mmCIF file of C-alpha atoms and ligand atoms in Angstrom:
data_model
loop_
_atom_site.group_PDB
_atom_site.id
_atom_site.type_symbol
_atom_site.label_atom_id
_atom_site.label_comp_id
_atom_site.label_asym_id
_atom_site.label_seq_id
_atom_site.Cartn_x
_atom_site.Cartn_y
_atom_site.Cartn_z
ATOM 1 C CA MET A 1 120.389 -64.848 -64.310
ATOM 2 C CA VAL A 2 115.860 -64.120 -63.538
ATOM 3 C CA GLY A 3 117.426 -61.824 -60.302
ATOM 4 C CA ASP A 4 118.507 -58.720 -62.835
ATOM 5 C CA HIS A 5 120.388 -57.648 -60.313
ATOM 6 C CA LEU A 6 123.875 -58.579 -59.464
ATOM 7 C CA ALA A 7 123.805 -58.759 -56.058
ATOM 8 C CA LEU A 8 119.974 -60.829 -56.300
ATOM 9 C CA ASP A 9 121.509 -63.234 -58.158
ATOM 10 C CA LEU A 10 123.868 -63.573 -55.555
ATOM 11 C CA LEU A 11 120.572 -64.849 -53.114
ATOM 12 C CA ASN A 12 119.323 -66.465 -56.216
ATOM 13 C CA THR A 13 122.256 -68.933 -55.661
ATOM 14 C CA GLU A 14 120.429 -70.283 -52.213
ATOM 15 C CA MET A 15 117.496 -71.861 -53.792
ATOM 16 C CA ARG A 16 114.205 -74.210 -53.446
ATOM 17 C CA VAL A 17 113.547 -77.696 -54.735
ATOM 18 C CA GLY A 18 110.514 -78.573 -53.319
ATOM 19 C CA ASN A 19 111.051 -78.442 -49.230
ATOM 20 C CA GLU A 20 114.716 -78.782 -50.274
ATOM 21 C CA ALA A 21 117.311 -75.590 -49.426
ATOM 22 C CA VAL A 22 120.086 -76.289 -51.902
ATOM 23 C CA ASP A 23 122.905 -74.547 -52.357
ATOM 24 C CA LEU A 24 124.283 -73.576 -56.076
ATOM 25 C CA TRP A 25 127.906 -73.349 -54.695
ATOM 26 C CA ARG A 26 129.707 -76.736 -53.475
ATOM 27 C CA SER A 27 132.980 -75.907 -54.623
ATOM 28 C CA GLY A 28 134.455 -73.235 -55.862
ATOM 29 C CA GLU A 29 134.560 -73.775 -58.885
ATOM 30 C CA ASP A 30 130.976 -73.325 -58.800
ATOM 31 C CA VAL A 31 131.478 -70.138 -57.474
ATOM 32 C CA HIS A 32 134.087 -69.191 -60.657
ATOM 33 C CA ALA A 33 131.867 -70.661 -63.170
ATOM 34 C CA TRP A 34 128.890 -67.867 -61.306
ATOM 35 C CA LEU A 35 130.821 -65.594 -61.625
ATOM 36 C CA GLU A 36 132.170 -66.396 -64.725
ATOM 37 C CA ARG A 37 128.811 -66.045 -66.843
ATOM 38 C CA CYS A 38 128.023 -62.858 -64.817
ATOM 39 C CA GLY A 39 131.249 -61.872 -66.428
ATOM 40 C CA LEU A 40 132.975 -61.059 -64.235
ATOM 41 C CA VAL A 41 136.286 -62.941 -63.782
ATOM 42 C CA ALA A 42 137.591 -62.127 -67.367
ATOM 43 C CA SER A 43 140.895 -60.192 -66.211
ATOM 44 C CA VAL A 44 141.549 -62.521 -62.935
ATOM 45 C CA SER A 45 142.231 -65.435 -63.152
ATOM 46 C CA ILE A 46 141.978 -68.215 -59.990
ATOM 47 C CA ALA A 47 144.405 -70.544 -58.887
ATOM 48 C CA ALA A 48 142.813 -73.601 -58.339
ATOM 49 C CA ALA A 49 144.563 -73.758 -54.139
ATOM 50 C CA GLU A 50 143.001 -70.665 -53.782
ATOM 51 C CA LYS A 51 139.467 -72.210 -54.997
ATOM 52 C CA GLN A 52 138.127 -72.944 -51.586
ATOM 53 C CA THR A 53 139.686 -69.679 -50.319
ATOM 54 C CA LEU A 54 136.745 -68.310 -52.920
ATOM 55 C CA LEU A 55 134.033 -70.557 -52.134
ATOM 56 C CA VAL A 56 134.290 -70.162 -47.917
ATOM 57 C CA GLN A 57 134.043 -65.590 -49.348
ATOM 58 C CA ALA A 58 131.653 -65.876 -51.283
ATOM 59 C CA ARG A 59 129.365 -67.733 -48.640
ATOM 60 C CA GLU A 60 130.113 -65.242 -46.614
ATOM 61 C CA LEU A 61 129.491 -62.486 -48.687
ATOM 62 C CA ARG A 62 126.303 -64.094 -49.997
ATOM 63 C CA THR A 63 124.737 -64.234 -45.993
ATOM 64 C CA LEU A 64 126.036 -60.876 -45.075
ATOM 65 C CA ALA A 65 123.861 -59.630 -48.759
ATOM 66 C CA ARG A 66 120.870 -61.359 -47.771
ATOM 67 C CA GLN A 67 120.854 -60.448 -44.384
ATOM 68 C CA LEU A 68 121.480 -56.595 -44.998
ATOM 69 C CA ILE A 69 118.901 -56.547 -48.186
ATOM 70 C CA GLU A 70 116.399 -58.627 -45.990
ATOM 71 C CA GLN A 71 117.183 -56.101 -42.788
ATOM 72 C CA TRP A 72 116.799 -53.243 -46.014
ATOM 73 C CA LYS A 73 113.050 -54.386 -47.403
ATOM 74 C CA ASN A 74 112.265 -54.553 -43.443
ATOM 75 C CA GLY A 75 112.569 -50.656 -43.730
ATOM 76 C CA GLN A 76 115.526 -51.252 -40.786
ATOM 77 C CA MET A 77 119.089 -50.252 -40.574
ATOM 78 C CA GLY A 78 121.486 -53.051 -40.849
ATOM 79 C CA ASP A 79 125.067 -53.020 -39.732
ATOM 80 C CA VAL A 80 126.873 -52.103 -42.614
ATOM 81 C CA ARG A 81 130.555 -52.520 -41.178
ATOM 82 C CA PRO A 82 131.439 -55.547 -42.513
ATOM 83 C CA LEU A 83 130.043 -55.439 -46.174
ATOM 84 C CA ASN A 84 132.639 -51.985 -46.052
ATOM 85 C CA LYS A 85 135.477 -54.475 -45.335
ATOM 86 C CA PHE A 86 134.620 -56.146 -47.860
ATOM 87 C CA LEU A 87 134.701 -53.060 -50.460
ATOM 88 C CA ASP A 88 137.862 -52.051 -48.773
ATOM 89 C CA GLY A 89 139.873 -54.876 -50.048
ATOM 90 C CA TYR A 90 138.261 -53.861 -53.296
ATOM 91 C CA THR A 91 140.719 -51.542 -55.817
ATOM 92 C CA SER A 92 141.205 -51.531 -58.874
ATOM 93 C CA ALA A 93 142.532 -48.690 -61.105
ATOM 94 C CA PRO A 94 141.063 -46.990 -64.796
ATOM 95 C CA GLN A 95 142.819 -48.552 -67.780
ATOM 96 C CA VAL A 96 141.895 -46.929 -71.216
ATOM 97 C CA THR A 97 143.159 -50.257 -73.905
ATOM 98 C CA ALA A 98 141.510 -50.717 -77.605
ATOM 99 C CA ASP A 99 139.608 -53.344 -77.871
ATOM 100 C CA ASP A 100 138.504 -56.079 -80.712
ATOM 101 C CA THR A 101 137.746 -52.841 -83.515
ATOM 102 C CA GLY A 102 140.816 -50.552 -82.175
ATOM 103 C CA LYS A 103 138.128 -49.000 -80.501
ATOM 104 C CA LEU A 104 139.539 -47.468 -76.788
ATOM 105 C CA VAL A 105 136.855 -48.047 -74.068
ATOM 106 C CA LEU A 106 137.360 -46.620 -70.260
ATOM 107 C CA THR A 107 138.560 -50.106 -68.578
ATOM 108 C CA ARG A 108 138.583 -50.480 -64.621
ATOM 109 C CA VAL A 109 141.498 -53.372 -63.538
ATOM 110 C CA ALA A 110 141.419 -54.940 -60.387
ATOM 111 C CA LYS A 111 144.651 -54.341 -58.024
ATOM 112 C CA ALA A 112 143.879 -56.296 -55.501
ATOM 113 C CA ASP A 113 144.386 -60.046 -55.114
ATOM 114 C CA THR A 114 142.481 -62.162 -56.956
ATOM 115 C CA VAL A 115 139.732 -63.303 -54.668
ATOM 116 C CA VAL A 116 138.878 -60.191 -53.568
ATOM 117 C CA SER A 117 139.385 -58.378 -56.893
ATOM 118 C CA ALA A 118 136.851 -61.670 -58.109
ATOM 119 C CA LEU A 119 134.139 -60.510 -55.184
ATOM 120 C CA GLY A 120 134.991 -56.960 -55.611
ATOM 121 C CA PRO A 121 132.239 -55.942 -58.134
ATOM 122 C CA VAL A 122 129.750 -58.598 -56.307
ATOM 123 C CA ALA A 123 130.459 -56.547 -52.617
ATOM 124 C CA GLU A 124 130.072 -52.964 -55.225
ATOM 125 C CA ALA A 125 126.178 -54.317 -56.944
ATOM 126 C CA ILE A 126 125.318 -54.932 -52.503
ATOM 127 C CA ALA A 127 126.733 -51.330 -51.711
ATOM 128 C CA GLN A 128 124.392 -50.226 -55.116
ATOM 129 C CA LEU A 129 121.037 -51.621 -54.175
ATOM 130 C CA LEU A 130 121.097 -50.125 -51.084
ATOM 131 C CA THR A 131 122.127 -47.291 -51.756
ATOM 132 C CA GLU A 132 119.947 -46.384 -54.845
ATOM 133 C CA GLY A 133 118.538 -49.280 -55.548
ATOM 134 C CA GLU A 134 115.311 -48.835 -55.255
ATOM 135 C CA LEU A 135 112.659 -50.713 -51.833
ATOM 136 C CA ASP A 136 109.888 -51.422 -53.997
ATOM 137 C CA LEU A 137 111.541 -53.224 -56.967
ATOM 138 C CA VAL A 138 113.095 -55.498 -55.108
ATOM 139 C CA LYS A 139 110.329 -59.038 -54.769
ATOM 140 C CA THR A 140 110.781 -61.923 -54.308
ATOM 141 C CA CYS A 141 108.771 -64.246 -56.095
ATOM 142 C CA ALA A 142 105.231 -64.783 -55.681
ATOM 143 C CA HIS A 143 104.940 -68.140 -55.345
ATOM 144 C CA PRO A 144 104.770 -69.965 -51.482
ATOM 145 C CA GLU A 145 107.263 -72.057 -51.883
ATOM 146 C CA CYS A 146 110.082 -70.280 -53.730
ATOM 147 C CA ILE A 147 112.553 -68.615 -52.176
ATOM 148 C CA LEU A 148 114.310 -66.926 -55.728
ATOM 149 C CA TRP A 149 114.601 -62.563 -55.513
ATOM 150 C CA PHE A 150 114.849 -59.850 -58.515
ATOM 151 C CA TYR A 151 114.877 -56.696 -59.395
ATOM 152 C CA ASP A 152 111.767 -55.761 -61.409
ATOM 153 C CA ARG A 153 112.427 -53.845 -64.254
ATOM 154 C CA THR A 154 109.206 -54.276 -66.343
ATOM 155 C CA LYS A 155 107.597 -50.671 -67.218
ATOM 156 C CA SER A 156 103.787 -51.026 -64.988
ATOM 157 C CA HIS A 157 106.702 -52.833 -62.241
ATOM 158 C CA LYS A 158 104.137 -55.460 -61.958
ATOM 159 C CA ARG A 159 106.460 -59.144 -61.618
ATOM 160 C CA ARG A 160 105.777 -61.757 -59.938
ATOM 161 C CA TRP A 161 106.920 -64.756 -60.927
ATOM 162 C CA CYS A 162 110.691 -65.236 -60.888
ATOM 163 C CA SER A 163 110.160 -67.213 -63.739
ATOM 164 C CA MET A 164 106.172 -67.117 -65.736
ATOM 165 C CA ALA A 165 107.368 -70.435 -67.485
ATOM 166 C CA SER A 166 108.433 -72.278 -64.116
ATOM 167 C CA CYS A 167 106.441 -70.842 -60.870
ATOM 168 C CA GLY A 168 103.940 -68.243 -62.461
ATOM 169 C CA ASN A 169 102.041 -71.523 -64.801
ATOM 170 C CA ARG A 170 103.126 -73.507 -61.364
ATOM 171 C CA TYR A 171 100.879 -71.261 -59.033
ATOM 172 C CA LYS A 172 98.267 -70.855 -61.596
ATOM 173 C CA ALA A 173 98.136 -74.713 -62.125
ATOM 174 C CA ALA A 174 97.366 -75.371 -58.486
ATOM 175 C CA GLN A 175 94.553 -72.333 -58.183
ATOM 176 C CA PHE A 176 93.233 -73.778 -61.327
ATOM 177 C CA ARG A 177 92.910 -77.035 -59.745
ATOM 178 C CA LYS A 178 92.261 -75.319 -56.117
ATOM 179 C CA LYS A 179 89.138 -74.091 -58.374
ATOM 180 C CA VAL A 180 88.017 -77.744 -59.985
ATOM 181 C CA GLY A 181 87.474 -79.613 -57.067
ATOM 182 C CA THR A 182 90.468 -82.045 -58.188
ATOM 183 C CA ASN A 183 93.492 -81.430 -55.882
HETATM 184 ZN ZN1 ZN B 1 110.116 -68.455 -57.823
#
């Protein structure tokens, strides 16, 4: 999860390998696994029959997020109505429960249908980014062939790469080859 923000990790489920666009979501299973990795589906179980709907809606939300975030980055006001439609369906209620150690914790329990409930927190993260995020800290990887996004939470705000281990080193090696003329 290089995005360091749920809304940007959402965009990063589409990436580029070489010149090829790669969609990490090829099935509802993939979306479900991604949500699980983000810690979002613990309380929502999605039936097999709903997985296709999950894939379609998750992709729709991702396209919307990309549009809105890119427009926002360019200082434009996007059309937020479709985002509000996602948010509108997402209802939850606060609930007090005991955790494993018997300590009381406040959680929110989703009240909508399962697909809407599963994607609700993602829609909320997009809304949070657009309203409270710091524009300058929302960046794309500096590698010209990489399309990944991240929220720069470093102290110096000088993060340039999705990952130093891959893009950072890849870029530096290419620059070095250029310099010594072995390219
Ligand atoms: Zn990168």
